[in-house]
Amino acid sequence: MSETYQQGEIEPITGKYVHAEIEGVDHRIYFEEAGPEDGIPLLCQHTAGNNCQEWRHLLTDDDITEEFRVIAHDLPYHGKSVPPTTQEWWKEDYTMTGKRFAETLVSIADALELEDPIYMGSSMGGNITLELADWYPDRFRALIGLECGAHSPGFYIDWLDHPEVNTTEVNAYSCWGLMAPQSPEAARRETMYLYEQGATGVFKGDLYYYSVDHDYRDKLDQVNADECPLYVVNGEYDYLTTPEDGRQTADGIGEGAIAVEMAEIGHFPMSEHPELFNAYVREILDHVTGEREEDLPDVLTPDHVGIELHPPAPAREKPAE
Amino acid sequence: MATETEFATHEWWESYKETVNSDPEMQVRGHDKFSENFYVEIGDERVLLEMDGGRIANLVPNPTLNHQWSFGVEGDREAWEEFVQETPPAFNHEIIASHYRSAVRNEDGHLMLTGNNKKIFQNLRAFQRTLDLMRVAHNNGGS
């Protein structure tokens, strides 16, 4: 992974718009991509209230983009995907549901004519792998649910959309502790910065799906991981969907579902610690493609993938006596 | 990194106050408007932090009916000792994380927020940063 750039260097990411029909309405969807046109499509979904920039370090990872056509989109109302111009969307609260979310992802995959893509998403993007495997098991080659669980209650919080609260900052820093404290501070701060770009009510609207609408506790037998392999990959510091939640979800699904814990990382792995996450996800992707023959470990650690963690640097010097 | 001062002693609180009051982030992005008092309860010991403009104006041990506060954080000493570790263990590494495991998942051994939720969210980042600075003070400047 190259993260050092020279003056004038242009990153190998292109951004375009594609039109996709969702619930019968045309939507202008922004997406970024990198990698060969004939590479294995890897469709990447951002977290609630965020946008595709969370994936920028995967999009610039040569090791990944040599083989995979990495595509990261903005959901409608997020990032550069504006609300549908034919709808009076300002007259109702934005509310995401599992049905709408799953249809959106399939419509984007169809609009981009992706053949046998791998889907990967985090948080709400992780949870939706259960609906995708339930309703659309034929559409994807494999599903990678990062920070995924059968149920993730308690985060549909009224204060995240309230006129007497600074929701710009609160929508971000309510998520501060979802990241591992040992992840690089600059990357964690950038993740918060991305959160601060969200439109009013969108984060909370996404969390309606995440914490209310999504509940597979009694429906895991409907998840067709035997038809579409499903990886439930949760970070050690994710307090909303813990690695243990991931194991229970995979156990409940049964055949075709694999749980893997990512050590020393949290709920926004791709943006909070890109170097470590990209190394972890390479192991998962190699398992999807068959390049890796042995089973994945129950816990992936920095040692497994040859990443040396940077010890937490002092935030500041102690004031002089 | 070795801790120089035992956690939550008078000397520790004084060092912590100095850490908060000289922290640059407490004076930017509106955090210099953070003037809601809150208490920290460590086991049976409660300390009131009287905030004024993003700074700790006064530390009041064992506050009484004569004091006022908007919200507080409660937890046993073991949970707080985890919270202030330089690299704290998962779920006691940040206040919302710890509160979630208590309030939503009904687990023991974590911290719990009390008081006025609206004021907590109106001051969330400054309050959260103030608590995170306990870790900085405890580790002699560590993050």
mmCIF file with all atom_site columns, C-alpha atoms in Angstrom, chain A residues 147-307:
data_model
loop_
_atom_site.group_PDB
_atom_site.id
_atom_site.type_symbol
_atom_site.label_atom_id
_atom_site.label_alt_id
_atom_site.label_comp_id
_atom_site.label_asym_id
_atom_site.label_entity_id
_atom_site.label_seq_id
_atom_site.pdbx_PDB_ins_code
_atom_site.Cartn_x
_atom_site.Cartn_y
_atom_site.Cartn_z
_atom_site.occupancy
_atom_site.B_iso_or_equiv
_atom_site.pdbx_formal_charge
_atom_site.auth_seq_id
_atom_site.auth_comp_id
_atom_site.auth_asym_id
_atom_site.auth_atom_id
_atom_site.pdbx_PDB_model_num
ATOM 1   C CA . GLU A 1 147 ? -19.198 -5.277  11.898 1.00 0.00 ? 147 GLU A CA 1
ATOM 2   C CA . CYS A 1 148 ? -22.230 -7.442  11.272 1.00 0.00 ? 148 CYS A CA 1
ATOM 3   C CA . GLY A 1 149 ? -24.809 -8.883  13.621 1.00 0.00 ? 149 GLY A CA 1
ATOM 4   C CA . ALA A 1 150 ? -28.272 -10.363 13.660 1.00 0.00 ? 150 ALA A CA 1
ATOM 5   C CA . HIS A 1 151 ? -29.440 -7.456  15.792 1.00 0.00 ? 151 HIS A CA 1
ATOM 6   C CA . SER A 1 152 ? -27.806 -4.152  16.753 1.00 0.00 ? 152 SER A CA 1
ATOM 7   C CA . PRO A 1 153 ? -30.205 -2.297  19.043 1.00 0.00 ? 153 PRO A CA 1
ATOM 8   C CA . GLY A 1 154 ? -29.906 0.966   20.891 1.00 0.00 ? 154 GLY A CA 1
ATOM 9   C CA . PHE A 1 155 ? -28.350 3.381   18.410 1.00 0.00 ? 155 PHE A CA 1
ATOM 10  C CA . TYR A 1 156 ? -31.508 4.948   16.938 1.00 0.00 ? 156 TYR A CA 1
ATOM 11  C CA . ILE A 1 157 ? -31.064 8.027   19.105 1.00 0.00 ? 157 ILE A CA 1
ATOM 12  C CA . ASP A 1 158 ? -33.270 11.136  18.875 1.00 0.00 ? 158 ASP A CA 1
ATOM 13  C CA . TRP A 1 159 ? -30.422 13.506  19.758 1.00 0.00 ? 159 TRP A CA 1
ATOM 14  C CA . LEU A 1 160 ? -28.719 12.665  16.462 1.00 0.00 ? 160 LEU A CA 1
ATOM 15  C CA . ASP A 1 161 ? -31.340 14.803  14.684 1.00 0.00 ? 161 ASP A CA 1
ATOM 16  C CA . HIS A 1 162 ? -32.341 17.561  17.071 1.00 0.00 ? 162 HIS A CA 1
ATOM 17  C CA . PRO A 1 163 ? -32.385 21.351  16.556 1.00 0.00 ? 163 PRO A CA 1
ATOM 18  C CA . GLU A 1 164 ? -30.808 22.062  19.935 1.00 0.00 ? 164 GLU A CA 1
ATOM 19  C CA . VAL A 1 165 ? -27.873 19.721  19.387 1.00 0.00 ? 165 VAL A CA 1
ATOM 20  C CA . ASN A 1 166 ? -24.823 20.323  17.199 1.00 0.00 ? 166 ASN A CA 1
ATOM 21  C CA . THR A 1 167 ? -25.540 17.262  15.112 1.00 0.00 ? 167 THR A CA 1
ATOM 22  C CA . THR A 1 168 ? -22.605 17.915  12.803 1.00 0.00 ? 168 THR A CA 1
ATOM 23  C CA . GLU A 1 169 ? -20.198 17.132  15.595 1.00 0.00 ? 169 GLU A CA 1
ATOM 24  C CA . VAL A 1 170 ? -22.424 14.789  17.605 1.00 0.00 ? 170 VAL A CA 1
ATOM 25  C CA . ASN A 1 171 ? -23.159 12.469  14.681 1.00 0.00 ? 171 ASN A CA 1
ATOM 26  C CA . ALA A 1 172 ? -19.411 12.060  14.364 1.00 0.00 ? 172 ALA A CA 1
ATOM 27  C CA . TYR A 1 173 ? -18.227 11.836  17.935 1.00 0.00 ? 173 TYR A CA 1
ATOM 28  C CA . SER A 1 174 ? -21.045 9.595   19.099 1.00 0.00 ? 174 SER A CA 1
ATOM 29  C CA . CYS A 1 175 ? -19.006 7.136   17.015 1.00 0.00 ? 175 CYS A CA 1
ATOM 30  C CA . TRP A 1 176 ? -15.580 8.075   18.409 1.00 0.00 ? 176 TRP A CA 1
ATOM 31  C CA . GLY A 1 177 ? -15.508 5.105   20.773 1.00 0.00 ? 177 GLY A CA 1
ATOM 32  C CA . LEU A 1 178 ? -16.457 2.704   18.019 1.00 0.00 ? 178 LEU A CA 1
ATOM 33  C CA . MET A 1 179 ? -12.837 2.869   16.929 1.00 0.00 ? 179 MET A CA 1
ATOM 34  C CA . ALA A 1 180 ? -9.915  1.185   18.621 1.00 0.00 ? 180 ALA A CA 1
ATOM 35  C CA . PRO A 1 181 ? -7.803  3.656   20.574 1.00 0.00 ? 181 PRO A CA 1
ATOM 36  C CA . GLN A 1 182 ? -4.656  2.136   19.108 1.00 0.00 ? 182 GLN A CA 1
ATOM 37  C CA . SER A 1 183 ? -5.752  2.951   15.546 1.00 0.00 ? 183 SER A CA 1
ATOM 38  C CA . PRO A 1 184 ? -3.763  5.921   14.199 1.00 0.00 ? 184 PRO A CA 1
ATOM 39  C CA . GLU A 1 185 ? -5.198  9.179   15.470 1.00 0.00 ? 185 GLU A CA 1
ATOM 40  C CA . ALA A 1 186 ? -5.022  10.899  12.063 1.00 0.00 ? 186 ALA A CA 1
ATOM 41  C CA . ALA A 1 187 ? -7.123  8.133   10.519 1.00 0.00 ? 187 ALA A CA 1
ATOM 42  C CA . ARG A 1 188 ? -9.639  8.212   13.355 1.00 0.00 ? 188 ARG A CA 1
ATOM 43  C CA . ARG A 1 189 ? -9.949  11.977  13.071 1.00 0.00 ? 189 ARG A CA 1
ATOM 44  C CA . GLU A 1 190 ? -10.479 11.713  9.320  1.00 0.00 ? 190 GLU A CA 1
ATOM 45  C CA . THR A 1 191 ? -13.260 9.193   9.934  1.00 0.00 ? 191 THR A CA 1
ATOM 46  C CA . MET A 1 192 ? -14.933 11.744  12.209 1.00 0.00 ? 192 MET A CA 1
ATOM 47  C CA . TYR A 1 193 ? -14.397 14.450  9.591  1.00 0.00 ? 193 TYR A CA 1
ATOM 48  C CA . LEU A 1 194 ? -16.217 12.281  7.050  1.00 0.00 ? 194 LEU A CA 1
ATOM 49  C CA . TYR A 1 195 ? -19.070 11.844  9.474  1.00 0.00 ? 195 TYR A CA 1
ATOM 50  C CA . GLU A 1 196 ? -19.315 15.593  9.871  1.00 0.00 ? 196 GLU A CA 1
ATOM 51  C CA . GLN A 1 197 ? -20.181 15.876  6.166  1.00 0.00 ? 197 GLN A CA 1
ATOM 52  C CA . GLY A 1 198 ? -23.513 14.081  6.468  1.00 0.00 ? 198 GLY A CA 1
ATOM 53  C CA . ALA A 1 199 ? -26.828 15.816  5.710  1.00 0.00 ? 199 ALA A CA 1
ATOM 54  C CA . THR A 1 200 ? -29.324 16.523  8.476  1.00 0.00 ? 200 THR A CA 1
ATOM 55  C CA . GLY A 1 201 ? -31.245 13.468  9.584  1.00 0.00 ? 201 GLY A CA 1
ATOM 56  C CA . VAL A 1 202 ? -29.488 11.014  7.301  1.00 0.00 ? 202 VAL A CA 1
ATOM 57  C CA . PHE A 1 203 ? -27.353 9.317   9.949  1.00 0.00 ? 203 PHE A CA 1
ATOM 58  C CA . LYS A 1 204 ? -30.361 8.845   12.197 1.00 0.00 ? 204 LYS A CA 1
ATOM 59  C CA . GLY A 1 205 ? -32.435 7.685   9.225  1.00 0.00 ? 205 GLY A CA 1
ATOM 60  C CA . ASP A 1 206 ? -29.854 5.027   8.429  1.00 0.00 ? 206 ASP A CA 1
ATOM 61  C CA . LEU A 1 207 ? -29.867 3.971   12.058 1.00 0.00 ? 207 LEU A CA 1
ATOM 62  C CA . TYR A 1 208 ? -33.568 3.200   11.785 1.00 0.00 ? 208 TYR A CA 1
ATOM 63  C CA . TYR A 1 209 ? -32.528 0.322   9.576  1.00 0.00 ? 209 TYR A CA 1
ATOM 64  C CA . TYR A 1 210 ? -29.483 -0.501  11.704 1.00 0.00 ? 210 TYR A CA 1
ATOM 65  C CA . SER A 1 211 ? -31.089 -0.575  15.144 1.00 0.00 ? 211 SER A CA 1
ATOM 66  C CA . VAL A 1 212 ? -34.835 -1.029  14.501 1.00 0.00 ? 212 VAL A CA 1
ATOM 67  C CA . ASP A 1 213 ? -35.706 -2.600  11.151 1.00 0.00 ? 213 ASP A CA 1
ATOM 68  C CA . HIS A 1 214 ? -32.837 -5.088  11.019 1.00 0.00 ? 214 HIS A CA 1
ATOM 69  C CA . ASP A 1 215 ? -33.564 -7.999  13.344 1.00 0.00 ? 215 ASP A CA 1
ATOM 70  C CA . TYR A 1 216 ? -32.546 -11.486 12.242 1.00 0.00 ? 216 TYR A CA 1
ATOM 71  C CA . ARG A 1 217 ? -32.420 -13.071 15.677 1.00 0.00 ? 217 ARG A CA 1
ATOM 72  C CA . ASP A 1 218 ? -35.265 -15.423 14.812 1.00 0.00 ? 218 ASP A CA 1
ATOM 73  C CA . LYS A 1 219 ? -34.631 -15.586 11.074 1.00 0.00 ? 219 LYS A CA 1
ATOM 74  C CA . LEU A 1 220 ? -31.059 -16.756 10.685 1.00 0.00 ? 220 LEU A CA 1
ATOM 75  C CA . ASP A 1 221 ? -32.288 -19.990 9.112  1.00 0.00 ? 221 ASP A CA 1
ATOM 76  C CA . GLN A 1 222 ? -33.492 -17.848 6.164  1.00 0.00 ? 222 GLN A CA 1
ATOM 77  C CA . VAL A 1 223 ? -29.975 -16.614 5.401  1.00 0.00 ? 223 VAL A CA 1
ATOM 78  C CA . ASN A 1 224 ? -28.804 -18.618 2.423  1.00 0.00 ? 224 ASN A CA 1
ATOM 79  C CA . ALA A 1 225 ? -25.081 -18.682 3.062  1.00 0.00 ? 225 ALA A CA 1
ATOM 80  C CA . ASP A 1 226 ? -24.991 -22.177 1.613  1.00 0.00 ? 226 ASP A CA 1
ATOM 81  C CA . GLU A 1 227 ? -25.816 -20.541 -1.743 1.00 0.00 ? 227 GLU A CA 1
ATOM 82  C CA . CYS A 1 228 ? -23.734 -17.380 -1.256 1.00 0.00 ? 228 CYS A CA 1
ATOM 83  C CA . PRO A 1 229 ? -20.780 -17.590 1.143  1.00 0.00 ? 229 PRO A CA 1
ATOM 84  C CA . LEU A 1 230 ? -21.061 -15.103 3.989  1.00 0.00 ? 230 LEU A CA 1
ATOM 85  C CA . TYR A 1 231 ? -18.163 -13.814 6.058  1.00 0.00 ? 231 TYR A CA 1
ATOM 86  C CA . VAL A 1 232 ? -19.001 -12.110 9.358  1.00 0.00 ? 232 VAL A CA 1
ATOM 87  C CA . VAL A 1 233 ? -15.899 -10.114 10.222 1.00 0.00 ? 233 VAL A CA 1
ATOM 88  C CA . ASN A 1 234 ? -16.045 -7.992  13.372 1.00 0.00 ? 234 ASN A CA 1
ATOM 89  C CA . GLY A 1 235 ? -13.439 -5.854  15.098 1.00 0.00 ? 235 GLY A CA 1
ATOM 90  C CA . GLU A 1 236 ? -12.339 -6.361  18.680 1.00 0.00 ? 236 GLU A CA 1
ATOM 91  C CA . TYR A 1 237 ? -13.309 -2.829  19.712 1.00 0.00 ? 237 TYR A CA 1
ATOM 92  C CA . ASP A 1 238 ? -16.757 -2.808  18.075 1.00 0.00 ? 238 ASP A CA 1
ATOM 93  C CA . TYR A 1 239 ? -19.113 -2.488  21.035 1.00 0.00 ? 239 TYR A CA 1
ATOM 94  C CA . LEU A 1 240 ? -22.274 -2.513  18.877 1.00 0.00 ? 240 LEU A CA 1
ATOM 95  C CA . THR A 1 241 ? -21.663 -5.793  17.071 1.00 0.00 ? 241 THR A CA 1
ATOM 96  C CA . THR A 1 242 ? -18.910 -7.566  18.914 1.00 0.00 ? 242 THR A CA 1
ATOM 97  C CA . PRO A 1 243 ? -16.809 -10.437 17.609 1.00 0.00 ? 243 PRO A CA 1
ATOM 98  C CA . GLU A 1 244 ? -18.888 -12.698 19.862 1.00 0.00 ? 244 GLU A CA 1
ATOM 99  C CA . ASP A 1 245 ? -22.059 -11.361 18.208 1.00 0.00 ? 245 ASP A CA 1
ATOM 100 C CA . GLY A 1 246 ? -20.450 -12.245 14.895 1.00 0.00 ? 246 GLY A CA 1
ATOM 101 C CA . ARG A 1 247 ? -19.699 -15.800 16.000 1.00 0.00 ? 247 ARG A CA 1
ATOM 102 C CA . GLN A 1 248 ? -23.249 -16.278 17.233 1.00 0.00 ? 248 GLN A CA 1
ATOM 103 C CA . THR A 1 249 ? -24.624 -14.903 13.967 1.00 0.00 ? 249 THR A CA 1
ATOM 104 C CA . ALA A 1 250 ? -22.474 -17.215 11.855 1.00 0.00 ? 250 ALA A CA 1
ATOM 105 C CA . ASP A 1 251 ? -23.298 -20.190 14.090 1.00 0.00 ? 251 ASP A CA 1
ATOM 106 C CA . GLY A 1 252 ? -26.996 -19.406 13.754 1.00 0.00 ? 252 GLY A CA 1
ATOM 107 C CA . ILE A 1 253 ? -26.762 -19.268 9.972  1.00 0.00 ? 253 ILE A CA 1
ATOM 108 C CA . GLY A 1 254 ? -24.788 -22.474 9.708  1.00 0.00 ? 254 GLY A CA 1
ATOM 109 C CA . GLU A 1 255 ? -23.372 -23.817 6.454  1.00 0.00 ? 255 GLU A CA 1
ATOM 110 C CA . GLY A 1 256 ? -21.543 -21.226 4.392  1.00 0.00 ? 256 GLY A CA 1
ATOM 111 C CA . ALA A 1 257 ? -21.169 -18.656 7.154  1.00 0.00 ? 257 ALA A CA 1
ATOM 112 C CA . ILE A 1 258 ? -17.744 -17.968 8.612  1.00 0.00 ? 258 ILE A CA 1
ATOM 113 C CA . ALA A 1 259 ? -16.982 -15.663 11.538 1.00 0.00 ? 259 ALA A CA 1
ATOM 114 C CA . VAL A 1 260 ? -13.593 -14.007 11.875 1.00 0.00 ? 260 VAL A CA 1
ATOM 115 C CA . GLU A 1 261 ? -12.543 -11.552 14.571 1.00 0.00 ? 261 GLU A CA 1
ATOM 116 C CA . MET A 1 262 ? -10.201 -8.722  13.651 1.00 0.00 ? 262 MET A CA 1
ATOM 117 C CA . ALA A 1 263 ? -7.972  -7.936  16.624 1.00 0.00 ? 263 ALA A CA 1
ATOM 118 C CA . GLU A 1 264 ? -6.924  -4.420  17.628 1.00 0.00 ? 264 GLU A CA 1
ATOM 119 C CA . ILE A 1 265 ? -9.418  -2.605  15.403 1.00 0.00 ? 265 ILE A CA 1
ATOM 120 C CA . GLY A 1 266 ? -12.953 -1.278  15.646 1.00 0.00 ? 266 GLY A CA 1
ATOM 121 C CA . HIS A 1 267 ? -16.184 -0.578  13.792 1.00 0.00 ? 267 HIS A CA 1
ATOM 122 C CA . PHE A 1 268 ? -14.724 1.504   10.931 1.00 0.00 ? 268 PHE A CA 1
ATOM 123 C CA . PRO A 1 269 ? -11.808 -0.759  10.030 1.00 0.00 ? 269 PRO A CA 1
ATOM 124 C CA . MET A 1 270 ? -11.265 0.464   6.485  1.00 0.00 ? 270 MET A CA 1
ATOM 125 C CA . SER A 1 271 ? -10.919 4.106   7.496  1.00 0.00 ? 271 SER A CA 1
ATOM 126 C CA . GLU A 1 272 ? -9.714  3.968   11.109 1.00 0.00 ? 272 GLU A CA 1
ATOM 127 C CA . HIS A 1 273 ? -6.688  1.764   10.395 1.00 0.00 ? 273 HIS A CA 1
ATOM 128 C CA . PRO A 1 274 ? -6.377  1.197   6.642  1.00 0.00 ? 274 PRO A CA 1
ATOM 129 C CA . GLU A 1 275 ? -3.002  -0.516  6.705  1.00 0.00 ? 275 GLU A CA 1
ATOM 130 C CA . LEU A 1 276 ? -4.173  -3.154  9.179  1.00 0.00 ? 276 LEU A CA 1
ATOM 131 C CA . PHE A 1 277 ? -7.600  -3.577  7.601  1.00 0.00 ? 277 PHE A CA 1
ATOM 132 C CA . ASN A 1 278 ? -6.291  -3.969  4.065  1.00 0.00 ? 278 ASN A CA 1
ATOM 133 C CA . ALA A 1 279 ? -3.984  -6.725  5.284  1.00 0.00 ? 279 ALA A CA 1
ATOM 134 C CA . TYR A 1 280 ? -6.853  -8.414  7.109  1.00 0.00 ? 280 TYR A CA 1
ATOM 135 C CA . VAL A 1 281 ? -9.270  -8.202  4.208  1.00 0.00 ? 281 VAL A CA 1
ATOM 136 C CA . ARG A 1 282 ? -6.676  -9.615  1.837  1.00 0.00 ? 282 ARG A CA 1
ATOM 137 C CA . GLU A 1 283 ? -6.903  -12.831 3.872  1.00 0.00 ? 283 GLU A CA 1
ATOM 138 C CA . ILE A 1 284 ? -10.682 -12.856 3.523  1.00 0.00 ? 284 ILE A CA 1
ATOM 139 C CA . LEU A 1 285 ? -10.586 -12.101 -0.199 1.00 0.00 ? 285 LEU A CA 1
ATOM 140 C CA . ASP A 1 286 ? -8.038  -14.846 -0.780 1.00 0.00 ? 286 ASP A CA 1
ATOM 141 C CA . HIS A 1 287 ? -10.438 -17.232 0.934  1.00 0.00 ? 287 HIS A CA 1
ATOM 142 C CA . VAL A 1 288 ? -13.294 -16.066 -1.296 1.00 0.00 ? 288 VAL A CA 1
ATOM 143 C CA . THR A 1 289 ? -11.280 -16.582 -4.489 1.00 0.00 ? 289 THR A CA 1
ATOM 144 C CA . GLY A 1 290 ? -9.797  -19.873 -3.342 1.00 0.00 ? 290 GLY A CA 1
ATOM 145 C CA . GLU A 1 291 ? -6.266  -18.583 -3.392 1.00 0.00 ? 291 GLU A CA 1
ATOM 146 C CA . ARG A 1 292 ? -6.122  -19.368 0.307  1.00 0.00 ? 292 ARG A CA 1
ATOM 147 C CA . GLU A 1 293 ? -6.785  -23.066 0.831  1.00 0.00 ? 293 GLU A CA 1
ATOM 148 C CA . GLU A 1 294 ? -6.530  -23.282 4.586  1.00 0.00 ? 294 GLU A CA 1
ATOM 149 C CA . ASP A 1 295 ? -9.310  -22.191 6.902  1.00 0.00 ? 295 ASP A CA 1
ATOM 150 C CA . LEU A 1 296 ? -9.352  -18.648 8.163  1.00 0.00 ? 296 LEU A CA 1
ATOM 151 C CA . PRO A 1 297 ? -8.359  -18.314 11.815 1.00 0.00 ? 297 PRO A CA 1
ATOM 152 C CA . ASP A 1 298 ? -10.958 -17.498 14.435 1.00 0.00 ? 298 ASP A CA 1
ATOM 153 C CA . VAL A 1 299 ? -9.000  -14.327 15.189 1.00 0.00 ? 299 VAL A CA 1
ATOM 154 C CA . LEU A 1 300 ? -6.856  -12.409 12.734 1.00 0.00 ? 300 LEU A CA 1
ATOM 155 C CA . THR A 1 301 ? -4.120  -10.491 14.527 1.00 0.00 ? 301 THR A CA 1
ATOM 156 C CA . PRO A 1 302 ? -1.567  -7.941  13.365 1.00 0.00 ? 302 PRO A CA 1
ATOM 157 C CA . ASP A 1 303 ? 1.062   -10.685 13.708 1.00 0.00 ? 303 ASP A CA 1
ATOM 158 C CA . HIS A 1 304 ? -0.876  -12.911 11.292 1.00 0.00 ? 304 HIS A CA 1
ATOM 159 C CA . VAL A 1 305 ? -0.638  -10.291 8.574  1.00 0.00 ? 305 VAL A CA 1
ATOM 160 C CA . GLY A 1 306 ? 2.790   -8.883  9.402  1.00 0.00 ? 306 GLY A CA 1
ATOM 161 C CA . ILE A 1 307 ? 1.645   -5.474  10.550 1.00 0.00 ? 307 ILE A CA 1
#
